[in-house]
Each structure stands twice: as C-alpha cells, then as structure tokens.
Coordinates of C-alpha atoms and ligand atoms in Angstrom, one line a residue:
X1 CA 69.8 48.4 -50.4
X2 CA 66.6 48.6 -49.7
X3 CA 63.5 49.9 -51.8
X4 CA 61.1 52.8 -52.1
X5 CA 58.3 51.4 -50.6
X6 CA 55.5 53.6 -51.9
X7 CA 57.0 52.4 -55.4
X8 CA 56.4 48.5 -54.5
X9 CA 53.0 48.8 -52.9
X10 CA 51.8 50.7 -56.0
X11 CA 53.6 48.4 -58.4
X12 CA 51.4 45.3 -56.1
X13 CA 48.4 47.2 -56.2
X14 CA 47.8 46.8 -59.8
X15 CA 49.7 43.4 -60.2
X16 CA 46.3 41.0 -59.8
X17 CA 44.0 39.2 -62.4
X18 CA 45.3 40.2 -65.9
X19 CA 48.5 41.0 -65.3
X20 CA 50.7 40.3 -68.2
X21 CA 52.0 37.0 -67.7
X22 CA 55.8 37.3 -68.5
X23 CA 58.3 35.7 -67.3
X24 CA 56.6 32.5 -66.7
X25 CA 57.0 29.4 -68.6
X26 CA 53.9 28.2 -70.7
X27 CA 51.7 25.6 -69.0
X28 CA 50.7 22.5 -70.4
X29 CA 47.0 22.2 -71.1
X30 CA 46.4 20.3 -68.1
X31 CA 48.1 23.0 -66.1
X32 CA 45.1 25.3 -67.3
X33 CA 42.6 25.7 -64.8
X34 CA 39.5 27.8 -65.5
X35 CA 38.6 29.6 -61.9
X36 CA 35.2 31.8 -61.5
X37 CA 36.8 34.6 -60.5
X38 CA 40.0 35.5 -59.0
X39 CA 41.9 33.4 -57.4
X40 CA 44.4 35.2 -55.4
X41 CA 41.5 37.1 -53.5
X42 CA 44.0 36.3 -50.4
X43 CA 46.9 37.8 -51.1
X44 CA 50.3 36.1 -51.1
X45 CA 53.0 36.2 -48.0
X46 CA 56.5 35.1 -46.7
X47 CA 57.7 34.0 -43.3
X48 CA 59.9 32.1 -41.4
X49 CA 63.5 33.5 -42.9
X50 CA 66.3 31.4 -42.8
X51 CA 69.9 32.5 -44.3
X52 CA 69.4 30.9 -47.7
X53 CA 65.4 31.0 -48.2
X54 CA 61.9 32.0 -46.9
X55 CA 58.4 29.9 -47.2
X56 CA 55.9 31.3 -49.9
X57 CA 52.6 31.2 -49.1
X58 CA 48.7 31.7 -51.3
X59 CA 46.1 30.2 -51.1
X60 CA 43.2 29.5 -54.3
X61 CA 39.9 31.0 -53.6
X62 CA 38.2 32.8 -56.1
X63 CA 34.9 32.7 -53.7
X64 CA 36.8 32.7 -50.4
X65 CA 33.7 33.0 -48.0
X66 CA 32.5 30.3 -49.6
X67 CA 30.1 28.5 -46.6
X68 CA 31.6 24.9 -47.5
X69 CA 35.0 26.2 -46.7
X70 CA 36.0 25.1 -50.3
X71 CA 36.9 28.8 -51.4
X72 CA 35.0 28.0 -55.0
X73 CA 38.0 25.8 -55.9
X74 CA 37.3 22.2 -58.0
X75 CA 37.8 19.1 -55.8
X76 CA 41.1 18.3 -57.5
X77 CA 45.0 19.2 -57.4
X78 CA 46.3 22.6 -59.1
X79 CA 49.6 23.7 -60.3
X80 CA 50.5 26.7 -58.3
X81 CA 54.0 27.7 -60.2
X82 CA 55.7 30.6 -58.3
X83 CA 59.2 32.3 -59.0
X84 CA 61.6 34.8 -56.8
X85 CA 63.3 37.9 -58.5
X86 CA 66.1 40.0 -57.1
X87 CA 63.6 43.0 -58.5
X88 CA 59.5 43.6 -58.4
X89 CA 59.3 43.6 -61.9
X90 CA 60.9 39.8 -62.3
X91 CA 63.5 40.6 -64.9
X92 CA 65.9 39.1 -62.7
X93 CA 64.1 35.7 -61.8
X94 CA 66.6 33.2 -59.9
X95 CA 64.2 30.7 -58.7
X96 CA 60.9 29.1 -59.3
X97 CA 59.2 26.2 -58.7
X98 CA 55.5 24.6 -59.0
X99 CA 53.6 23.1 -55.7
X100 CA 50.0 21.1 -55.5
X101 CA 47.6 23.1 -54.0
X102 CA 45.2 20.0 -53.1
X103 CA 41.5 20.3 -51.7
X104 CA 42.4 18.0 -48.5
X105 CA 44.6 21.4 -47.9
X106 CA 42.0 24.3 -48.8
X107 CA 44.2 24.9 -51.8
X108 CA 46.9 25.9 -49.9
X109 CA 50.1 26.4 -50.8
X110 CA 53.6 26.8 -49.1
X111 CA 56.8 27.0 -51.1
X112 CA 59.6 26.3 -49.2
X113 CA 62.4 28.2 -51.2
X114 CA 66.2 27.8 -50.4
X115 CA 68.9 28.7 -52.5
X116 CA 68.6 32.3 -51.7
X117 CA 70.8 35.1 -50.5
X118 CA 71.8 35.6 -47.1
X119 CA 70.2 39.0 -45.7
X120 CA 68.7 40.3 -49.3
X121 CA 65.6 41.8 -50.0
X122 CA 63.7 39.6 -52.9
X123 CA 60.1 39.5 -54.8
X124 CA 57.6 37.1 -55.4
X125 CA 54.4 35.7 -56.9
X126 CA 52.5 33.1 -58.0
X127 CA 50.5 31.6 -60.8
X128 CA 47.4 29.5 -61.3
X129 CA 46.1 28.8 -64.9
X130 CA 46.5 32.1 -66.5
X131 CA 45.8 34.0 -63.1
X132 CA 48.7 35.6 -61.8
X133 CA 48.7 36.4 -58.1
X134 CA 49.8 40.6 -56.4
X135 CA 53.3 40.5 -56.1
X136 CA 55.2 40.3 -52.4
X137 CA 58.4 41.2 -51.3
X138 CA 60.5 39.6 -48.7
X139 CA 63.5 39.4 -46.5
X140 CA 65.9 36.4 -45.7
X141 CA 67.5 36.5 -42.5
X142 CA 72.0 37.5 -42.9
X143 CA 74.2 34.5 -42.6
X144 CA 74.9 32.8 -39.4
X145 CA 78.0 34.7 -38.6
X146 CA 77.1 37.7 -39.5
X147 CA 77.0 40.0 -36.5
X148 CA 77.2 43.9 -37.0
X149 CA 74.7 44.4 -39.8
X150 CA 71.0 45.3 -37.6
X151 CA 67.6 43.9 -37.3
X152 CA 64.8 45.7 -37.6
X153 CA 61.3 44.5 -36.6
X154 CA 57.8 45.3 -35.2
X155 CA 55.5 43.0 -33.2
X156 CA 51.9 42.5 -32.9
X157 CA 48.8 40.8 -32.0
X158 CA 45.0 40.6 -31.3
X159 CA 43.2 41.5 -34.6
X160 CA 39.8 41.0 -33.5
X161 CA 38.2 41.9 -36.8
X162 CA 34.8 43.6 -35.8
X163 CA 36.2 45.4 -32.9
X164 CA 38.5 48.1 -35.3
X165 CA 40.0 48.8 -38.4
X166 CA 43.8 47.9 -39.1
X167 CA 44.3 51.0 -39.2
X168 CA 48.2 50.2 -38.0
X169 CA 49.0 47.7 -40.5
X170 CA 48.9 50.4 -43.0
X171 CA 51.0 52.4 -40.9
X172 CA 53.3 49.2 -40.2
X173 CA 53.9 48.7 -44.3
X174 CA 55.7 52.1 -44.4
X175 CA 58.1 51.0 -42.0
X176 CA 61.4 50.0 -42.8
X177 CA 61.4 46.1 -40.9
X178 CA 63.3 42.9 -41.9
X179 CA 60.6 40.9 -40.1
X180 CA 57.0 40.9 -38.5
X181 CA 56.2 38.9 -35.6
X182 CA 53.0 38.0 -34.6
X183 CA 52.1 36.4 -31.1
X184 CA 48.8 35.1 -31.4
X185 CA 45.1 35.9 -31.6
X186 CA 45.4 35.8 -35.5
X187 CA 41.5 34.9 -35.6
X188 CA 38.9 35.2 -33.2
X189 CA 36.2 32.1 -32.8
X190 CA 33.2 33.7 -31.8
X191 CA 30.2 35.5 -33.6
X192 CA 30.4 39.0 -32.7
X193 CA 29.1 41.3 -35.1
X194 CA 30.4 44.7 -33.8
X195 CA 29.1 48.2 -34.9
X196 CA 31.7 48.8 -37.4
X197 CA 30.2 47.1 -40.5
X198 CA 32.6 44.1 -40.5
X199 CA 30.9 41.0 -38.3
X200 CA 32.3 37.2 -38.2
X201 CA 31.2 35.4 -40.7
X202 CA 29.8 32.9 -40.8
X203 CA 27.7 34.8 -37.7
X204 CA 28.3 32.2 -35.4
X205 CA 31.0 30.5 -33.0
X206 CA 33.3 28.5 -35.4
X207 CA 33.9 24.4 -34.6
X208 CA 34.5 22.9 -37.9
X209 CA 37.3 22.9 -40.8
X210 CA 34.8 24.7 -43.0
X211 CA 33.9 27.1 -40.5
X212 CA 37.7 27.9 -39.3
X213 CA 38.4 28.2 -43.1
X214 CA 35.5 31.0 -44.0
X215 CA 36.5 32.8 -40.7
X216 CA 40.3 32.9 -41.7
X217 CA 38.8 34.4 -45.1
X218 CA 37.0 36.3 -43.7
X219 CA 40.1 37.7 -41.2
X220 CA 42.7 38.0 -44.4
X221 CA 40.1 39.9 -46.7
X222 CA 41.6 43.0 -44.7
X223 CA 43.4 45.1 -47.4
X224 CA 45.3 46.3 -44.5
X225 CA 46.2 42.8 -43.2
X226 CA 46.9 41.8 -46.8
X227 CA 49.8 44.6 -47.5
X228 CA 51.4 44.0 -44.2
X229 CA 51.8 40.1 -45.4
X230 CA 52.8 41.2 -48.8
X231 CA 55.3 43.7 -47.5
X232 CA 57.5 41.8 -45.2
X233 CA 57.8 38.1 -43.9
X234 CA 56.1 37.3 -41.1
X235 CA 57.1 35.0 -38.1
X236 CA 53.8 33.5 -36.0
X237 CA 53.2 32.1 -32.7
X238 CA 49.4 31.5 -31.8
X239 CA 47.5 32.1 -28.0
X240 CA 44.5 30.8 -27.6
X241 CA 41.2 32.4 -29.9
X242 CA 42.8 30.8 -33.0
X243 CA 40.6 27.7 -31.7
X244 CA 39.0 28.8 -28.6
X245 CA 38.8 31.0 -25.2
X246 CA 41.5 30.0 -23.1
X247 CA 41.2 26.7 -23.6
X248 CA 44.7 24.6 -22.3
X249 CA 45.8 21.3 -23.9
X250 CA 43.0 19.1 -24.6
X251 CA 40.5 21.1 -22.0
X252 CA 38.0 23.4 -23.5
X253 CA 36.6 26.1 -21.2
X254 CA 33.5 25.0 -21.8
X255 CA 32.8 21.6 -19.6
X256 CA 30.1 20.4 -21.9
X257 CA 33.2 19.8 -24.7
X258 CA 34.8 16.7 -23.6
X259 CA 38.5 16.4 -24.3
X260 CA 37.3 14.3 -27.6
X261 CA 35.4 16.6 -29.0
X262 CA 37.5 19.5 -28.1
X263 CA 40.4 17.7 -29.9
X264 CA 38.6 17.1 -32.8
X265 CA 38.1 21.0 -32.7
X266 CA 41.6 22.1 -32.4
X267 CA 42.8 20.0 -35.1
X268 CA 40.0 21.6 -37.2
X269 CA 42.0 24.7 -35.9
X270 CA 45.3 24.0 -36.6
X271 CA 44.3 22.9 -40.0
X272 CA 42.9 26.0 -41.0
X273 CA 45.6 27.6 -39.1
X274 CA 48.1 26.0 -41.2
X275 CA 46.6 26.3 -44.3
X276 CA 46.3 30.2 -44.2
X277 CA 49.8 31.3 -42.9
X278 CA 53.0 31.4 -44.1
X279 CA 54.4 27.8 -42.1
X280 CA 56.8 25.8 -42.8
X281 CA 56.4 21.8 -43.5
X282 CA 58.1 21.2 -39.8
X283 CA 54.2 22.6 -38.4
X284 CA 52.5 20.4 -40.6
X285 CA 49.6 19.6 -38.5
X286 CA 49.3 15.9 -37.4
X287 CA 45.4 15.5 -36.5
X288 CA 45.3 18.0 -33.1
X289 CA 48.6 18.1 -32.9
X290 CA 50.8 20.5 -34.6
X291 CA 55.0 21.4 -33.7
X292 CA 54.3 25.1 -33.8
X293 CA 57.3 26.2 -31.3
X294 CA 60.7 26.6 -33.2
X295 CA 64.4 28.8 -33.2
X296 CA 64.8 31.7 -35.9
X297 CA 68.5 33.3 -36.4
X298 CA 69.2 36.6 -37.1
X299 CA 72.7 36.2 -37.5
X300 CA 74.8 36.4 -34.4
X301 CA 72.7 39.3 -33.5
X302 CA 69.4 38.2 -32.1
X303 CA 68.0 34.8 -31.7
X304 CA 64.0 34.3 -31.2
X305 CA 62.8 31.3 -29.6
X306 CA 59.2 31.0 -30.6
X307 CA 57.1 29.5 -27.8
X308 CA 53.6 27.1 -28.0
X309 CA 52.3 28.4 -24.4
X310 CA 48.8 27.0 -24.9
X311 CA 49.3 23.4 -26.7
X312 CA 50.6 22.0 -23.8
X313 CA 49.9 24.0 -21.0
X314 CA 48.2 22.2 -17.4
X315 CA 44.1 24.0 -17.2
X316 CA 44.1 27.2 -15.8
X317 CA 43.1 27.5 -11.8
X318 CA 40.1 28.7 -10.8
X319 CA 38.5 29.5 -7.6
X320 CA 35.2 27.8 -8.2
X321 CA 35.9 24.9 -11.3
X322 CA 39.3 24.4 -11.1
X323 CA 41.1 25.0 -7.6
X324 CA 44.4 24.5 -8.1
X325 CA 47.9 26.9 -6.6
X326 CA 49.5 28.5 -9.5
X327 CA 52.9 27.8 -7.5
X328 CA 52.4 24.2 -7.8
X329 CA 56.0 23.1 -9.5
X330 CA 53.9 20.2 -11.3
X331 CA 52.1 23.0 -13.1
X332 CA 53.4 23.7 -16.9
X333 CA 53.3 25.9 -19.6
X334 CA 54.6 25.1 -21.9
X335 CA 55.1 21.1 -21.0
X336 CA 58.2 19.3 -20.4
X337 CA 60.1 19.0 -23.8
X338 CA 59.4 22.4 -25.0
X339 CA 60.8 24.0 -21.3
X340 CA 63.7 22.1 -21.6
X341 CA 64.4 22.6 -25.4
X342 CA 63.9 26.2 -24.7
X343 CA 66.2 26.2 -21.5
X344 CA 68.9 23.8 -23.7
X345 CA 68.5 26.0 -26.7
X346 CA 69.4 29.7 -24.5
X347 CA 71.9 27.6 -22.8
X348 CA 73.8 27.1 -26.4
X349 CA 72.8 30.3 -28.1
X350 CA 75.7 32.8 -29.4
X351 CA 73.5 35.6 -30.2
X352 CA 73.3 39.0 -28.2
X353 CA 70.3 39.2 -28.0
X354 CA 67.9 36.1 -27.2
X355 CA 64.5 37.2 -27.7
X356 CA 61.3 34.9 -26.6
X357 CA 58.3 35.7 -29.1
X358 CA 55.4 34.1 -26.8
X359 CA 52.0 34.5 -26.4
X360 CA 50.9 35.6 -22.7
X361 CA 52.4 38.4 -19.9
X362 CA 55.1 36.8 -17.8
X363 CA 56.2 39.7 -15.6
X364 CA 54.1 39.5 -12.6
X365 CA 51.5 42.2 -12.6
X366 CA 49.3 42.3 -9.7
X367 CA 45.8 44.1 -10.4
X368 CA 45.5 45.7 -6.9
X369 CA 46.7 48.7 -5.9
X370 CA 46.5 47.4 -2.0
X371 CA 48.4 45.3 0.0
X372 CA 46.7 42.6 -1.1
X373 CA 47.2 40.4 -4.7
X374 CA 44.9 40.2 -7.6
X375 CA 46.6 37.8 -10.7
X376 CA 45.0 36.2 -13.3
X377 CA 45.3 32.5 -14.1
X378 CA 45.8 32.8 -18.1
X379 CA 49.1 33.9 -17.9
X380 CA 52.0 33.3 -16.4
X381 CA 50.6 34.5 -13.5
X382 CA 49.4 31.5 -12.8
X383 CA 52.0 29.4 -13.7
X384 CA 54.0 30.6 -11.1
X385 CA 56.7 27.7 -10.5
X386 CA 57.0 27.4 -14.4
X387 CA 58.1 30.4 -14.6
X388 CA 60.6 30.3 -12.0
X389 CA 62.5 27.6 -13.4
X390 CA 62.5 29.6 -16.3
X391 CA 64.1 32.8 -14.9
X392 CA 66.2 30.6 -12.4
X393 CA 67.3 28.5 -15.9
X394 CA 68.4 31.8 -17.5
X395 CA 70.5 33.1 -14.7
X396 CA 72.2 29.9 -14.2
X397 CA 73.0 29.3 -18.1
X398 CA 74.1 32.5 -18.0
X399 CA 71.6 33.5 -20.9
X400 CA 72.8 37.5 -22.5
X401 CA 70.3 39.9 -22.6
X402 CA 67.1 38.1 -22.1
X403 CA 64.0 39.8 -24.0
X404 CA 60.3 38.6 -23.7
X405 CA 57.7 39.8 -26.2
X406 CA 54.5 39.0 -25.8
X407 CA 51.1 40.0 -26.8
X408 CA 47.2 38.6 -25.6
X409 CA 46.6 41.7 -23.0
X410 CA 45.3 44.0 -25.7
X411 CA 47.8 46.8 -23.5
X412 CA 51.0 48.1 -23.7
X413 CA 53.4 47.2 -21.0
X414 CA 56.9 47.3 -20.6
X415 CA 58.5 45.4 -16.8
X416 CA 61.6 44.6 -15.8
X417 CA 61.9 40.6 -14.9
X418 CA 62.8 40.1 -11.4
X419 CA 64.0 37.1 -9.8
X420 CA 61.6 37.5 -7.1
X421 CA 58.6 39.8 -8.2
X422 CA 58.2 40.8 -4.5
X423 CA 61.6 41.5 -3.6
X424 CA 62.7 44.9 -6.0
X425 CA 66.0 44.5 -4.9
X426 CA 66.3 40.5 -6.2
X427 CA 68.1 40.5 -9.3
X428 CA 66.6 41.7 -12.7
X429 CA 66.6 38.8 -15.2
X430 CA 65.6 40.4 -18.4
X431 CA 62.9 42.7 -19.9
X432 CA 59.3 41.9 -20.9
X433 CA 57.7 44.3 -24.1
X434 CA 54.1 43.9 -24.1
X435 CA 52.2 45.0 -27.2
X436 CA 49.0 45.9 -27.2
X437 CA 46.5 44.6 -29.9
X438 CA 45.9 45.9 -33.2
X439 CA 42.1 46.5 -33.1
X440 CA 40.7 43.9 -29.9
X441 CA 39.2 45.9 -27.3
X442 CA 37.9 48.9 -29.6
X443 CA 39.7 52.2 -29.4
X444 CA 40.8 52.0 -26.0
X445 CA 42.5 54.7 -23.8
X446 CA 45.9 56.0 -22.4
X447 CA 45.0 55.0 -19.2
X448 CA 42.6 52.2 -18.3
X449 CA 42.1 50.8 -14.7
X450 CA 44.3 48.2 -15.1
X451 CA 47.0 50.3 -16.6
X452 CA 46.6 52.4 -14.0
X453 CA 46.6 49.3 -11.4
X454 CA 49.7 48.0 -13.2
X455 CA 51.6 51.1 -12.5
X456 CA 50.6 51.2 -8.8
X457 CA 51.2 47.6 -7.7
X458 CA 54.3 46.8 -9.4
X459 CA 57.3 48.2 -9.0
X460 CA 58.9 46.5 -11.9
X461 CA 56.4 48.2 -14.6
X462 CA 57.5 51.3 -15.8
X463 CA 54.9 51.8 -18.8
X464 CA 51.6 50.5 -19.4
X465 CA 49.0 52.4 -22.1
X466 CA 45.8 51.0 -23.3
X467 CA 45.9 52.5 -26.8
X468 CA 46.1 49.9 -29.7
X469 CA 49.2 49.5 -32.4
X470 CA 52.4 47.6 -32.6
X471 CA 55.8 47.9 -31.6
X472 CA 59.0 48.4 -33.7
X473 CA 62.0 47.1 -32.7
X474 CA 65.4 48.4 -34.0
X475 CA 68.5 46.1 -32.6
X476 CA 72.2 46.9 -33.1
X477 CA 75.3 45.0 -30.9
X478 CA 74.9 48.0 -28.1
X479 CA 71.2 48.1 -28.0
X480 CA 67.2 46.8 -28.1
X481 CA 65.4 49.5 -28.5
X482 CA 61.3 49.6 -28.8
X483 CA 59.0 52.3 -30.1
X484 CA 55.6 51.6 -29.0
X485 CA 53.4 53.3 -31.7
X486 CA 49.8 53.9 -31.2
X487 CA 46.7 55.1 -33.2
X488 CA 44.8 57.1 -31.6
X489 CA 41.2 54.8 -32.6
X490 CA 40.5 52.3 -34.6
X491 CA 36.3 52.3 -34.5
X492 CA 36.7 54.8 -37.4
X493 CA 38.8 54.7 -40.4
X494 CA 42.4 56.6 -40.8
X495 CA 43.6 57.5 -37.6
X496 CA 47.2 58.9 -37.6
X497 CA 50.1 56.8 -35.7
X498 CA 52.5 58.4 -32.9
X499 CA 55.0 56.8 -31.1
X500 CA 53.8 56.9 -27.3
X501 CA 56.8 55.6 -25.4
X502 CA 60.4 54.1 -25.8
X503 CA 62.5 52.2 -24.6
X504 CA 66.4 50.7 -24.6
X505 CA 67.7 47.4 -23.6
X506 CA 71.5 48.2 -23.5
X507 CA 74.0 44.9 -24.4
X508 CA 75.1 43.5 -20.8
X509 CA 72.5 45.1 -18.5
X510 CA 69.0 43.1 -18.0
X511 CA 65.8 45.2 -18.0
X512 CA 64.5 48.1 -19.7
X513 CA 65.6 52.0 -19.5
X514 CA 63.6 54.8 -20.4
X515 CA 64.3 56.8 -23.7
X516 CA 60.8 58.9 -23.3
X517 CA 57.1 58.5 -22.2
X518 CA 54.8 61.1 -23.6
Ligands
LIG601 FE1 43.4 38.9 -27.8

C-alpha cells in the first residue's frame, strides 16, 4: 500500500525544531547537546535499498554555510539517535539506533539499518539533543526472488544550482517511484553567480574540504532538492563537477595541478561527497580513493550496476594537449577490475532487466550532419575500444535486455546500441535513455543544434530534446518503459511539467520503440 503523498509532505513540513519529541527514549545528560540554531537545516535522506534495510542519512549544521566548513557544530562527537516506523507518525517504531556524528566527518551521519521488510514503504528521522530532525520516508527494495511485483523509478542529473530552479524535483515528489537515481553532477566546482539570485557560495572555484563542504550546503539548501531526498531513497553515481571539469583519474584538466595536488583535491571531494549523501560504509572514502561503483537488486526484476566512469578512466584525447586514438584498446573507462566485475557481474545476473546507471553518453552520436565525424572525447566517444568490449561482452554472455541510463549531456536522448555504430544493420545490443539535466544549461529548448545534429547523423537516435527534467521509469516482466518529462523553464520559478516523449523496451527485443513523441 502505498501513501497519500500530499498527506506525508505536509505532515514533514511541519515536523522540524520543536517537534514534540515522542517516541524517543530520554537522553542522558551528556547526550544533551545545546546547538545555535537548527540543526537539521539539511534535511534527512535514504538510499541504497537492499531487501532487508536502507542507509539513513543527516547531517548537523545549524549554520551550514559556515566558511570553515564546520556547519556551526562543536569540535566533538554527538549522539544522532534515529528510529524507523511502519507509519509517519512513529506509533509503530520497529527500529532505532544512535550513531556518532564526529567533526573529522562534518557531523555526518549514515545509519545503516537492516532488519527491515522486504519491498515496504517505511519512515524515518532523527534526533540530536532535544532537536528532532523533518521526517523521511523510504522504500526497501522486494526480496531476491521476488519477480512479478514492479519497479518504478525516475532518473536525473546536472543540478547546476545558479543556472535554474528545481523546479522538477517538486514535480518528481508527487510521483509514485520506489527509487531515484542520480548519475552525477550532484555539485558544481566553479564560482558562477548566475542571474537567478542563487550564486556558488563561497563565490569562488572550490579546492578544499571546507570549501566542498559549504558548496554541498549550499547545493542541499534547495527546498526542492531537500523533498525529493526526504520523499524516496536515492541511489548515486557521480561524473566529473563533483570535484572538477572533466578531470580523469589523477589528471586535472588544468596542467598547472600536478597529479599530487589534484589528488589531494579529489579526496577533499570524495570526502565532502561522502559526507552529504545517503552512502553506505562500503564507499567510505580512503584518502582520494573511494569504491563508489556497486550492484543494486530489485528483485528478479531489474538489476542496476552502478558504474565509477571517471575514477579510473585513461585522460581524455585531445587534438592539441593530449593526442591520443579513442580506438586505442589500451584506453579505459572504467579501468580493469571494474570492466571486468561489470562484464562477470551481467554474465551471472538473473534479473530481466539489467540496467547500467552511469555517468556519460555511450551510444555513438556524431555531431555532423555530413559525411564527415564530429565526437567528443568525454564520453564514450572517445573510449571507443572500451566500449566495444563492453557491447561485444554482453552479446557473448548473452546479457537480457540490456539498458543504459546515463546523464552529463544536459539533453534528452534516447539510441538504440549497435554493435557497429556505422553499420545500421549490425546487431542492436541494448538501449541507451539519456536524461537531460535538472537545471544545467538554463531553460534550454526543444531543439538545439546538437539535437538537431543528433537526429541527422545517427541513425540509431530516435529522440533527442534539449528541455530540462527527469525521466520516470515504470518496469513490469514484459516491459521498460520511460516517460521523459520536461518543464518548460527553469530561470523562473513554477513551470508546469509534460511528458515530452516515450518510450518501451519490450522483454526479449534489444533497443527502444516508440510509444509517442510530441
Ligand atoms: Fe552536467
């Protein structure tokens, strides 16, 4: 069963500071933390489902933009006590638990609660002292052999704060979804201001922890951003402005960085990147390091594998600084034990659909309407030969109904995955759903040049819109069907939300159909 929705986001609008405090135990004194003001100025969210639990995640910061990335918090170790209900108004409690949220973290904290119901709906919050956080709700994933029951989902990506207002977010909370995915460009590093009254802060390009903190503040004080977390549990993958402009591995686009210092950036990065989402212990970040790509089960119904395509990848060719042929087999993407974990993982899988959540376009998608070939190097594109011995691996393996979903092209596209790009008649391996960005890119267009490129070059495209939103995904056994809805602006507030296109993936026949293009 699931809930009225307009009755749980009014319910966790007025659930903040002051709430009555039932249904938690009393704290001992030293449990009793004074904070300045609020500390749950945040929000709360979930992600990651598994069958029997979700992670919990808040973090304390009564004074979030805070310039020494501190959030206003004491430099010492708080109770955070949370519990789970089976309803939003916690009569039916059956779990809670109390983590450290420790200044080496940002007062982070992720609850890792198990325990849980396969495939049931379920509340939670938090409390600090005698603050008591707004009040989520979330989903765990149906047990592993469950196989009829459907999933429900919508992707996104590309929130580039001063370029828009979320404006779909608020749409996204009145959907009915099990599950949001997200597929990278949470944050962006750089110090535009905009013309929409929301600039970066702090106003400059961000290097350090503290810096990566106050500009993740400064991202998740979106009311928007914060309902869409509180609503559903989320499932992330990064791409490449959650540290810096396509920067690949240890190589910074910018040659004055050296490798060092550019790794003493990104693990500034991941930290803050960590500490603001809802991740589970298994990312923990290890200096620049951090295990981000992993394997989340719906059931026997859909599988995503959740791919890293910057952490590892080899530098991006360029003509001038870095020559290199994107078909060059010693080229990678995603590196060697990620490609063949991924490969091994589709090889084993026993869902119907296996869906790759991932970061950058992988359908070939030649800018030039001639006869000649314009590709760019961020993407798979030029990663050419990685890419083939990804679509050569599925076909082999005999992978079912292969789905990509990707974001980073702030456009809608949806292609069909050929064996060879140039030949139409090679066979079709799968389907790719690009999603636009949420607000990147300002309020964009139907039809952009490069749409309109897209559609001329390759025959494998059959939809591309530069209009910003997110797609909802609705899978049963027979079918994978995507609604691509878009607002129609984001540079002012309260656009409506249509659905532009659709499409079907049906069980047992690669690529995407048709349902309707307006
Ligand atoms: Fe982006």
């Amino acid at each position: 069963m699931r809930l009225d929705r307009r009755k749980f986001l009014g319910l966790a609008g007025v659930t903040g500071m002051g709430a009555a405090i039932a249904g938690f135990s009393a704290a001992p004194a030293w449990a009793t933390p004074k904070f300045t003001g609020n500390p749950f100025t945040l929000g709360v969210a979930s992600g990651d489902p598994l069958p029997n639990g979700v992670v919990l995640w808040t973090r304390l910061a009564p004074e979030p933009l805070a310039a020494d990335g501190r959030g206003g918090m004491p430099d010492r170790v708080i109770p955070v006590h949370w519990e789970v209900a089976e309803d939003e108004r916690f009569g039916r409690v059956v779990a809670r638990g109390v983590e450290r949220a420790a200044p080496e973290l940002g007062h982070s904290v992720h609850a890792e609660v198990g325990r849980l119901r396969p495939g049931r709906e379920y509340f939670y919050r938090f409390r600090a002292g005698r603050e008591i956080s707004p009040v989520g709700r979330t989903r765990t994933a149906p047990e592993a052999w469950a196989g009829n029951d459907g999933l429900r989902f919508a992707f996104a990506s590309c929130q580039n704060l001063p370029a828009g207002f979320y404006t779909a977010y608020r749409h996204m909370v009145q959907e009915d979804l099990d599950l949001v995915v997200f597929l990278g460009d949470y944050i962006y590093e750089g110090d535009a201001q905009g013309t929409i009254g929301r600039g970066h802060l702090p106003n400059a390009e961000v290097f350090s922890l503290a810096d990566y903190r106050v500009r993740h503040a400064n991202y998740r004080s979106d009311a928007d951003l914060q309902a869409a977390h509180a609503a559903f549990p989320w499932l992330m993958t990064w791409d490449d402005h959650e540290v810096e402009n396509n920067y690949a591995d240890e190589i910074s686009e910018d040659p004055a960085q050296t490798p060092e210092a550019f790794l003493r950036r990104r693990a500034a990065a991941y930290q803050a990147y960590y500490e603001h989402l809802p991740l589970r212990r298994a990312a923990f970040p290890q200096g620049p390091d951090m295990r981000l790509y992993r394997r989340v089960r719906y059931g026997r119904l859909a599988e995503f594998s959740v791919l890293d395509g910057r952490q590892y990848r080899s530098d991006q060719c360029d003509a001038t600084t870095q020559p290199c042929d994107p078909a060059d087999p010693s080229r990678t993407m995603l590196g060697e034990e990620q490609e063949r974990w991924l490969l091994d993982g589709l090889a084993r899988s026993r869902s119907t659909w296996n869906v790759i959540a991932q970061q950058t376009v992988i359908a070939q998608n030649d800018t030039d309407p001639g006869p000649g070939k314009q590709l760019s190097t961020d993407n798979w594109n030029g990663y050419q030969a990685a890419r083939q011995r990804l679509f050569d691996g599925v076909l082999e393996r005999g992978v079912d109904n292969f789905v990509v979903i990707t974001g980073d092209a702030h456009r809608s596209m949806v292609a069909d995955l050929k064996q060879n790009f140039d030949d139409p008649s090679s066979r079709t391996v799968g389907a790719e759903f690009l999603g636009t960005s949420i607000s990147s890119g300002g309020d964009g267009a139907d039809l952009d040049a490069t749409c309109r490129n897209w559609l001329a070059a390759n025959p494998h495209v059959k939809f591309a819109n530069a209009r910003r939103g997110y797609v909802r995904c609705s899978l049963s056994p027979d079918e994978f069907r995507t609604d691509y809805r878009v607002v129609q602006y984001v540079t002012t507030k309260d656009s409506p939300i249509k659905t532009q296109a659709s499409f079907v993936v049906e069980n047992g026949r690669p690529g995407a159909q048709v349902d309707s293009i307006q």
